[in-house]
């Protein structure tokens, strides 16, 4: 996609065209990346509730590593977008390189730590017996795909900052095909491959992620790309640029870590509710994740368009983009929320045959359908705030919502009052709605329009 035009030169029709030329590839990329986990869950779901729970626990712990490269990627998107908006293409290339260096270093460090301490981490959840053994094998394999995923995600984030969302989408598409084929072969032992069950899902993900990383590096060195490291004048570590990336990324990482650690604590309680509750929670999360994808695409677009507009000193254009993004987000959410509320059993049936799990998980999807509107509109506003460089206040709101509402109310409703996993899901609703109003107030104040990126 070309750089965005000056506000006075862009019509509403062109603005809408720019939005959808970015959103549909960004949304499809998110869907395709999410499909790696969804395909694994759908295939593993045929192996029983223990297998589903093991993959859920392993994925939740691996999510801590995901937080790191996701946050670095956000910093890269913001600074690349600002640089492209200001027509400083060499700076955009420098940011992409520095983000890749610090991201891979941090992710590899945490990958090694999780591999070494995998058993005590899982035991902390209260797992034992078959669930512990299956989850341990899965986690110790699955975590090695994270460095490859980091490369792919950070390169993709830099490209999105420059307005290129199609290339990351194509990489995710190729990755998905490989994941489906390899996982199918190894989980069930098809086409002469060994049948290794849950471990086959981990192998499929690693092979797919490694392929995606190789393609991403190739893309970053293409001579005709807007961001091409082949044309970078100097290859060196810039602690100044790394600091700038981290100034944006660390609050984003903290926000995600708040969520990850809160979820880990809550998962300990869910484990004690029984295997059916754990499997229902995991399947609910997986099925619901598809409904988030349009919102993710709109949030990515908000970050990139606001970043480029403010880099070009065009506040009015940034406002127009956000207004249009929110409007179309509401239209998309109406569709996804309706599917969750009215077709929960049909959706869950794609992942498992276990009636008890489906009957419980359907309530999760119906409850989450009710908060799709505030959650996804909030994602657009947070994306816009990130594009302006404002990441600390949303981080604070996330911490308050998770640790003052979700965690204590999950314990109150689920454990003390005895409502089990339904009580946990109720606490999630209260948290999400509260944070929506906090972020809405922050966005409407308008301070993001004049925010300066941290130097």
C-alpha angles and dihedrals in degrees: 000000000000123000112281116263131240114281095247091052098051124082125208089253092053091045090053090047091052090050096052094042086061101033102053095053091041091050093046090049090053091047092049093048090048089049089068089067094035093053090048091050093046093051095040089046088073088062094063143260095300091057091048091050092047093053090046093053093044092048092048092055092044086053089073089066090045089059091063100054092038090057093046088049091054090054090049093049093050097048095040090051092049091047093049090047089052091046091241098138097165090058089051089056092048091052092050091053096046092047090053093049098049094038096054092043094053096042093049090051093053092043091059092046093051092047092052095045099035096120099050090044092055092042088055087065089060094248121151142157119021094349092057094047095048094044092048094054092046095047096048089054101036096052092066090069091064098083089053090047089051092056092049095046097046093047088048091050091053091049091049090053087058090050097257108129098148097072095054087048092054091048090051090049093054090045091053095052090051092046094051094048097044094042092049090052097048103034095054101021096244126169093018096305120133116267105237102156116204092011088061089064090055092049091049091052094047095050091047094047093048090052091049091051093052091050091047092054090048090052091050090057099047108126096223098049123113088232106038120157088199088077096044110125096216133024105207141123111262111197088186092060092041089054091051091050091048092048087063098032102046095065088047089050091047090051091052093043090053086057095043096050093042089051091048091054091047090048089059089060092044090053088057090052088067142262094287092055091047092049092046091051092049094046091046091053092048095047093044092049091075090060089058094058099085088050090050090053092050091047092051090049091049091053094048098042095044090046093050093043094051090043085057090047091243108135095165091058091050089053092050092051093050093048092051093044092053092049095053092041090060090052092052093045091055088062098044094044091051091053092051094047101042102031106037098130093047091052094046091048088068089066107039144009095212107116095199092056093047093048091054098038093052089072089056092055093046092050093047091050088066094060099041091101099055093037099052096039087052089053090057092050092047089049090054091048090051091051087057091049095253106134104132100072095050086049090054092049091050091052093049094047096047100041101034097038118013100042100040094040091047088056092044097047099032105037110017099039092034101233091131120198091350088063090052091052090050090055089052091057093052092049095050095048092048093052091048092061092045093052092043090056092048093050095046091053086071098216089130090071092071100031116136121215114245111261 
